[in-house]
Coordinates of C-alpha atoms in Angstrom, one line a residue:
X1 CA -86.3 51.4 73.0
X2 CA -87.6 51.2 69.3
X3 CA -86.8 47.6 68.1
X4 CA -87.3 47.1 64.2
X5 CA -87.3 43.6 62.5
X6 CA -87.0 43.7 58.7
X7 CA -87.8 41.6 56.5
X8 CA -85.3 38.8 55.8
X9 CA -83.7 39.1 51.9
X10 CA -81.2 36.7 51.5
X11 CA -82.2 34.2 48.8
X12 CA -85.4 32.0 49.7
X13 CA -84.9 33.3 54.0
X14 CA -88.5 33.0 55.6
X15 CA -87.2 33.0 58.7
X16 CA -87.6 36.7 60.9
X17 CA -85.8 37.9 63.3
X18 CA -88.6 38.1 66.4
X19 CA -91.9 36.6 66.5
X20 CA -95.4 37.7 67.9
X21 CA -95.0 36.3 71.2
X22 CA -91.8 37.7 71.3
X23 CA -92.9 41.2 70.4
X24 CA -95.5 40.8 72.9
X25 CA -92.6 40.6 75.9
X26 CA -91.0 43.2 74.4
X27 CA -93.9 46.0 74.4
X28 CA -95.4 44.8 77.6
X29 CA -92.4 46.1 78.8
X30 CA -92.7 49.5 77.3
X31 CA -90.7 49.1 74.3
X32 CA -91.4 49.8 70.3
X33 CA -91.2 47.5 68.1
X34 CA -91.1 48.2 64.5
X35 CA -92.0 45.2 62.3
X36 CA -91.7 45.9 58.0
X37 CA -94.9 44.5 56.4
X38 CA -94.9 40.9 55.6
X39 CA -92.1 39.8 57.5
X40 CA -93.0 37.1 59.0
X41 CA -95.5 36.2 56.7
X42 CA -94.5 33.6 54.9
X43 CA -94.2 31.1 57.8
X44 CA -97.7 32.2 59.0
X45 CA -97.0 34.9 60.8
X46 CA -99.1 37.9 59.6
X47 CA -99.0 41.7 60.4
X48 CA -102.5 41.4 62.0
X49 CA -100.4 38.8 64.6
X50 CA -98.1 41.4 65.0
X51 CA -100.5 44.4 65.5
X52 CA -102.4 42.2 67.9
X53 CA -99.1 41.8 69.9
X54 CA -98.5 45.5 69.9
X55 CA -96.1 45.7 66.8
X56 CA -96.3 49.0 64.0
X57 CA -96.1 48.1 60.6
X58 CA -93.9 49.8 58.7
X59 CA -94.6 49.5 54.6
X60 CA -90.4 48.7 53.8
X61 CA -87.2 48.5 55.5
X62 CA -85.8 51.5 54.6
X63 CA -88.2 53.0 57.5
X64 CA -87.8 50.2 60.1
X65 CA -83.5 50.9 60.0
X66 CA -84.7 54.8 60.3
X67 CA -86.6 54.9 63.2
X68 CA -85.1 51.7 65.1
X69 CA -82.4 51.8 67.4
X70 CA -82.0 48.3 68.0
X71 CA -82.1 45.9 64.5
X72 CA -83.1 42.0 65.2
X73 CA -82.8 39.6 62.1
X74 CA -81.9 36.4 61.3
X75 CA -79.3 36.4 58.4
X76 CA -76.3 38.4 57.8
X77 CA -77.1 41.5 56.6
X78 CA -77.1 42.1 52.7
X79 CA -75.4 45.1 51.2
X80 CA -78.3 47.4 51.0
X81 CA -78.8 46.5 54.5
X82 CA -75.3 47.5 55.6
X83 CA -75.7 50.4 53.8
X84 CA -78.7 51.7 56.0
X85 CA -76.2 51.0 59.2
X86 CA -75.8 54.1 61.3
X87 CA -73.8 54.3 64.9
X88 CA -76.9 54.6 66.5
X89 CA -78.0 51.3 65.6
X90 CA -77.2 48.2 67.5
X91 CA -77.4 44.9 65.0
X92 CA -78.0 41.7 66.5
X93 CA -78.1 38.5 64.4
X94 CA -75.8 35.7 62.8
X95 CA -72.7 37.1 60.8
X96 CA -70.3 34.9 60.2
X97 CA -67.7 37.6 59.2
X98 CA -64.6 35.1 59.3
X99 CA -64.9 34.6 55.3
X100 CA -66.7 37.4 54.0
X101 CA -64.1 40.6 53.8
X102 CA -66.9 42.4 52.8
X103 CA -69.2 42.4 55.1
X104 CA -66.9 43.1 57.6
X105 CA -65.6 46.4 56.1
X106 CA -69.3 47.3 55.6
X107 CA -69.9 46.9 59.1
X108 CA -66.9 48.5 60.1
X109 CA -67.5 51.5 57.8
X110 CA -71.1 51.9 59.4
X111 CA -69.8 53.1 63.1
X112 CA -72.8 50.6 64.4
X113 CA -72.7 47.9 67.0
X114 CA -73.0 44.9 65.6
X115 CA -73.4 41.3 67.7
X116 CA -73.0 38.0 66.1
X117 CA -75.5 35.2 67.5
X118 CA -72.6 32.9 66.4
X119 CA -70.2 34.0 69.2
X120 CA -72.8 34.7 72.1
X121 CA -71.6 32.1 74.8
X122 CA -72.8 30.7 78.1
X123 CA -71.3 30.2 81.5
X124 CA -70.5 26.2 80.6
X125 CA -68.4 28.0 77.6
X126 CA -71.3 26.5 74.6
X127 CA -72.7 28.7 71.8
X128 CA -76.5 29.0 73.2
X129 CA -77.5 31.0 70.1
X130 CA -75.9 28.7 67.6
X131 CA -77.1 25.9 69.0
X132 CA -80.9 25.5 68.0
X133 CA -80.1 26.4 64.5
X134 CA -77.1 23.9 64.5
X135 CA -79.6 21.2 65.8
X136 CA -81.8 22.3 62.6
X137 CA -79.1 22.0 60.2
X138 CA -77.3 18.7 61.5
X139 CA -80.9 17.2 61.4
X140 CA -81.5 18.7 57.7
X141 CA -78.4 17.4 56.7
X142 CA -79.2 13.7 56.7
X143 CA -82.6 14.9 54.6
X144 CA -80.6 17.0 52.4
X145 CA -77.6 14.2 51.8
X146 CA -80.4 11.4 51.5
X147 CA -82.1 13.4 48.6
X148 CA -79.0 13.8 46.9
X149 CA -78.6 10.2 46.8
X150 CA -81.4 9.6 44.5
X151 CA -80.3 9.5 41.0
X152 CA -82.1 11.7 39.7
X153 CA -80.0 14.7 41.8
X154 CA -77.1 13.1 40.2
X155 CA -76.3 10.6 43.1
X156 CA -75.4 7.2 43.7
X157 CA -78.7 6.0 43.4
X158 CA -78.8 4.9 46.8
X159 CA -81.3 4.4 49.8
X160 CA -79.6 5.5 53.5
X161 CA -81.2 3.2 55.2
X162 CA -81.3 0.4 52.7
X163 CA -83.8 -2.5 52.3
X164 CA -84.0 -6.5 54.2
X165 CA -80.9 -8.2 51.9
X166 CA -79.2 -4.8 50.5
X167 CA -77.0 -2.6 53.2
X168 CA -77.5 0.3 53.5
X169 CA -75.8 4.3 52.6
X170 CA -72.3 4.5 54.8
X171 CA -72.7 8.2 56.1
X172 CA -69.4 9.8 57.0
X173 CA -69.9 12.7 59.5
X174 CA -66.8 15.2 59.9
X175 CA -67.6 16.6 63.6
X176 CA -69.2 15.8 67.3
X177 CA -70.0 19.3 67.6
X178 CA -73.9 20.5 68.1
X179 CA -74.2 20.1 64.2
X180 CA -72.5 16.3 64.3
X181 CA -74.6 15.0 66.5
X182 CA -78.0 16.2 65.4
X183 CA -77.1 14.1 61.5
X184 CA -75.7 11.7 63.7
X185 CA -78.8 11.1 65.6
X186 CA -81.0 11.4 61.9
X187 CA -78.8 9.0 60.1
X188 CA -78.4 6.1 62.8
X189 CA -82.9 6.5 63.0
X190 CA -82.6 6.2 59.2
X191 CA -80.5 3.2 59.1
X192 CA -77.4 4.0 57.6
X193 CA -74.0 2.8 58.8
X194 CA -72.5 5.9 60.7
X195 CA -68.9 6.7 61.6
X196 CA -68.2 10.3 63.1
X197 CA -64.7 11.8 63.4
X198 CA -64.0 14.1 65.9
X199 CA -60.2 15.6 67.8
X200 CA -62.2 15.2 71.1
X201 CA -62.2 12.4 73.1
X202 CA -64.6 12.9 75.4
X203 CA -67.3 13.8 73.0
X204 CA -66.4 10.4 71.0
X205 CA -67.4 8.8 74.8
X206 CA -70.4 10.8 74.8
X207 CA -71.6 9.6 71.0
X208 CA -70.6 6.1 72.1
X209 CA -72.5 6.1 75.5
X210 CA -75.3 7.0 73.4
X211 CA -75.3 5.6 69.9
X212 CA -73.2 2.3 71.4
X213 CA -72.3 -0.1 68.6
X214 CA -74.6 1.6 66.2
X215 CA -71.9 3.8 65.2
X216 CA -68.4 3.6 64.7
X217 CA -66.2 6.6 66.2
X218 CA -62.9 7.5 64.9
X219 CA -60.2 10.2 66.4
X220 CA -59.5 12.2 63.4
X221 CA -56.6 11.6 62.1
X222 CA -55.2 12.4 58.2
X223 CA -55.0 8.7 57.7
X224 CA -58.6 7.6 59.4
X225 CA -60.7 10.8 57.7
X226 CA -59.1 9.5 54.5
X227 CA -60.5 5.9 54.5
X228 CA -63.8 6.9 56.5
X229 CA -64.2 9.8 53.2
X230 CA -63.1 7.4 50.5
X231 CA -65.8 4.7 52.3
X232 CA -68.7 7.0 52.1
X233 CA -72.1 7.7 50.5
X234 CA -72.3 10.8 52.2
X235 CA -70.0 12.8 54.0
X236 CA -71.2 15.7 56.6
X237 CA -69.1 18.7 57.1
X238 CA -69.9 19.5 60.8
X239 CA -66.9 21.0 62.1
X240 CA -66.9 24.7 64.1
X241 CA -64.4 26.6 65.6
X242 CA -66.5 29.6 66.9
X243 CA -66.1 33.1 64.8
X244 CA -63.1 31.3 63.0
X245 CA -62.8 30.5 59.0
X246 CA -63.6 26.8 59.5
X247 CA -60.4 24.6 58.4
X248 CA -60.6 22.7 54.7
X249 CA -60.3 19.2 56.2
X250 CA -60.8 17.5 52.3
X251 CA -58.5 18.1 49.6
X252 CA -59.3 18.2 46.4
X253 CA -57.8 15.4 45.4
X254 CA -59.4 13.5 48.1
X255 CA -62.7 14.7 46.5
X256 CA -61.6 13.0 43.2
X257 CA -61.1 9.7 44.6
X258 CA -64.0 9.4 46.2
X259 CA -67.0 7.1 45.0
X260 CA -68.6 8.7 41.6
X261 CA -72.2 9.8 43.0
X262 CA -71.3 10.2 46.7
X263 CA -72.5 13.2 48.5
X264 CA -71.0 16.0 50.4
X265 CA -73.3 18.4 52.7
X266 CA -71.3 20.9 54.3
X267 CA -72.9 22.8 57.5
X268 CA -69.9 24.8 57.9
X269 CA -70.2 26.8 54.8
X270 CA -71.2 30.0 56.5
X271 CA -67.9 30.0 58.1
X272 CA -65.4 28.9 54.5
X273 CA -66.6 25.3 54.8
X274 CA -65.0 22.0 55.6
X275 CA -64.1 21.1 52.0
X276 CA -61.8 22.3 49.7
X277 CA -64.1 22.3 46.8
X278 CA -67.1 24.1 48.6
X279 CA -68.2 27.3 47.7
X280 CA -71.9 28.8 48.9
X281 CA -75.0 27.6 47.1
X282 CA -78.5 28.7 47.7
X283 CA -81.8 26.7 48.2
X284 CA -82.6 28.0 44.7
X285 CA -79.8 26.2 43.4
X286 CA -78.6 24.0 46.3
X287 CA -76.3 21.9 44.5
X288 CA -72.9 21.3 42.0
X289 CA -70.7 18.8 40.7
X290 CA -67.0 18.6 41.2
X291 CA -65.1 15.8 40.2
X292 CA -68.2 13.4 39.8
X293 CA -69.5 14.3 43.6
X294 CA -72.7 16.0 44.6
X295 CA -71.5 18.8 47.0
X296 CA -74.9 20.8 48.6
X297 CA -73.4 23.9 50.4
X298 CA -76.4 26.0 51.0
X299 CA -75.4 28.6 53.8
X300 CA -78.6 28.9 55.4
X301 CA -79.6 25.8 55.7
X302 CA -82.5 26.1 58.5
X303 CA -84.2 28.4 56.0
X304 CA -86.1 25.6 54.5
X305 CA -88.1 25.3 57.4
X306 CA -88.4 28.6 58.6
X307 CA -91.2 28.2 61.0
X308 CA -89.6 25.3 63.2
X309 CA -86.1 27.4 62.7
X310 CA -87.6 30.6 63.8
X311 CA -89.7 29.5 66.9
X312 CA -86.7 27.8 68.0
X313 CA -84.1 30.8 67.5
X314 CA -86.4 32.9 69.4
X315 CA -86.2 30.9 72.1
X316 CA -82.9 31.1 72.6
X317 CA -82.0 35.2 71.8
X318 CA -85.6 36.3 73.5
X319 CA -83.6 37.1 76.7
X320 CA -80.6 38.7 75.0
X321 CA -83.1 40.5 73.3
X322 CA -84.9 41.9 76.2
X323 CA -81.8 42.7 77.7
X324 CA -80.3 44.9 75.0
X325 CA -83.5 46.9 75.4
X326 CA -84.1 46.9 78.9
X327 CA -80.8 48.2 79.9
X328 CA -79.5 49.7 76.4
X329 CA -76.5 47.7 74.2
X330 CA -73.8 49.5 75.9
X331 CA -75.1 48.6 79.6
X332 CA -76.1 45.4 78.1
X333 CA -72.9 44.4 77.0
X334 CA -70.8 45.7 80.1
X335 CA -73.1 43.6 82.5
X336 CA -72.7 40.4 80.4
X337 CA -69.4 38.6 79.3
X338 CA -71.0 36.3 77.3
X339 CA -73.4 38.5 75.6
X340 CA -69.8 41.0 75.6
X341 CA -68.3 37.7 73.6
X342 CA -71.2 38.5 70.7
X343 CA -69.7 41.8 70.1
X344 CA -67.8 41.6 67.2
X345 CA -67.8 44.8 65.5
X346 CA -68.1 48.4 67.6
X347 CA -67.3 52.4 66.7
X348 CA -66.0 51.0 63.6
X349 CA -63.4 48.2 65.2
X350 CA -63.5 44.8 64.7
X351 CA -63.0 43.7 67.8
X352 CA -63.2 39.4 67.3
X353 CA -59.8 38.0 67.3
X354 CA -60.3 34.8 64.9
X355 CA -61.8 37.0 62.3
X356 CA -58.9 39.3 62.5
X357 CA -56.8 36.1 62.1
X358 CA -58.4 35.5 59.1
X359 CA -58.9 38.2 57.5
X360 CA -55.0 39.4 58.5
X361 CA -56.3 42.9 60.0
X362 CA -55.8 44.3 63.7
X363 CA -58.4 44.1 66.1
X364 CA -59.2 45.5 69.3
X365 CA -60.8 43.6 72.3
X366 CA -64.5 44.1 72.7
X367 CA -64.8 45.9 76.1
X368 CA -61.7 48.3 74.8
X369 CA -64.3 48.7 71.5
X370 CA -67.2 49.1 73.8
X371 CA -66.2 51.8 76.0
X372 CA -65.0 54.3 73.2
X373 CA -68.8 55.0 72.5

């Protein structure tokens, strides 16, 4: 199979879809893989790496979408992406279509197959795929929140761990997801005074067996995420439900009442975020104001470091990878429910029911999609 990896093109993205090692499984095998020029090079991966493991250059992207068959990235594709989209293409890599009407008619209109990492699961029902970037960005999140702190960023002037005599940042995290406990882990090694809310029981257990009374956990409730938010320094926005818009847990006018300076970093942008006053920022301009709090909502996070993010996706969708071209996507997909669960847009369909939901169009279920090709 031909397998072509453009370069990334969403605002400051280093991160590429496979790296050298993983082109080197991937044409030991017998496969093509088309790499555009400079992909990877920006995180010190150069097209002599990728010669070396058996790669062709290709001088722009326009040739890599012509001659591949299957299209590995990182981001969701940008409109002069979708627009080189053909049926014949299989697209593998995040999407996040729940929010983003757009992108979802784009894809639709293209007649391609087009599988979100997001909604890839495994046989204990997790997101395998999501996961190692979710660890990224619930570990940048503390980083991110602690930076926006300082003064300077238009914070509360305030240190997350504190000094001997002066207590330290209170850090509010929305979530025990993947995300949750990654900036749970971060802030508790910082310092701060954590308290996570969470609708699941047994992962509050789980965060208490761990974090004991280091932490304080909470079952979220309208009356306990309205104190924990109003107490805060910095509140995370960590909560996922998988291919859905992700619900807006703070009003407004919760925002307003909470302490001038204070900090919200919201993870769940990519899918509407967790906050009512979110809206997508970039690392170019990670960061605005609304009713005297910070609010960094920068929707792809692990992107500011793009070598640790990338070595770690690949770990996780190397297999998928190999699969789709060992077998072909169609096979691929048939002989794999939770690689069948990625599919969320085939021959034209949409065929994921929460973004249906929220985007108030029909859908069709993916092995119906699938076997129209």
């Amino acid at each position: 199979m031909n397998v072509g990896v453009p370069k990334e093109i969403k605002n400051h993205e280093y991160r590429v879809g496979l790296t050298p090692a993983s082109v080197h499984e991937l044409t030991a095998r017998g496969h093509r893989v088309l790499m555009e020029s400079q992909a990877g090079a920006a995180i010190g991966m150069s097209d002599e790496d990728y010669r070396a493991a058996g790669a062709v250059i290709l001088p722009v992207a326009t040739e890599v979408f012509d001659r591949a068959e299957l299209i590995v990235k990182v981001k969701d594709p940008q409109a002069a992406e979708r627009r080189l989209l053909k049926p014949h293409h299989t697209l593998f890599t995040f999407l996040h279509l729940a929010p983003d009407i757009a992108q979802t008619r784009d894809l639709m209109a293209s007649g391609a197959l087009c599988i979100a990492y997001e909604t890839v699961t495994d046989v204990a029902g997790h997101l395998p795929l999501l996961a190692p970037m979710s660890e990224v960005a619930g570990r940048m999140s503390i980083q991110a929140g602690a930076h926006c702190l300082e003064k300077a960023q238009g914070g509360r002037g305030v240190l997350l761990g504190g000094v001997p005599g002066v207590e330290p940042a209170r850090v509010t995290v929305l979530g025990a997801g993947v995300v949750g406990r990654n900036a749970i882990a971060m802030a508790v090694g910082l310092g701060a005074e954590v308290t996570v809310l969470d609708r699941d029981l047994g992962a509050l257990r789980q965060l208490d067996e761990r974090f004991g009374n280091r932490i304080k956990t909470l079952m979220s409730t309208a009356r306990h995420l309205e104190v924990a938010v109003l107490e805060a320094d910095l509140v995370i926005g960590a909560v996922l439900i998988p291919g859905a818009t992700t619900p807006r847990l703070v009003s407004r006018e919760l925002v307003a009442r909470m302490k001038p300076g204070a900090v919200l970093v919201d993870v769940a942008i990519d899918q509407g975020g967790c906050f009512e006053t979110s809206h997508p920022t970039t690392h170019q301009d990670p960061t605005f104001e609304v009713e005297g709090v910070v609010h960094y909502c920068v929707a792809n996070m692990p992107g500011a470091v793009a070598r640790t993010a990338t070595l770690a996706l690949n770990n996780a969708t190397l297999p998928f990878v190999l699969a789709l071209a060992d077998k072909g996507a169609r096979q691929a997909l048939l002989d794999d429910p939770h690689l069948l669960n990625g599919l969320n847009v085939a021959n034209g369909l949409l065929c994921r029911r929460e973004v249906a939901q929220a985007q108030r169009v029909d859908f069709v279920p993916a092995l119906d999609a699938l076997v129209q090709r």
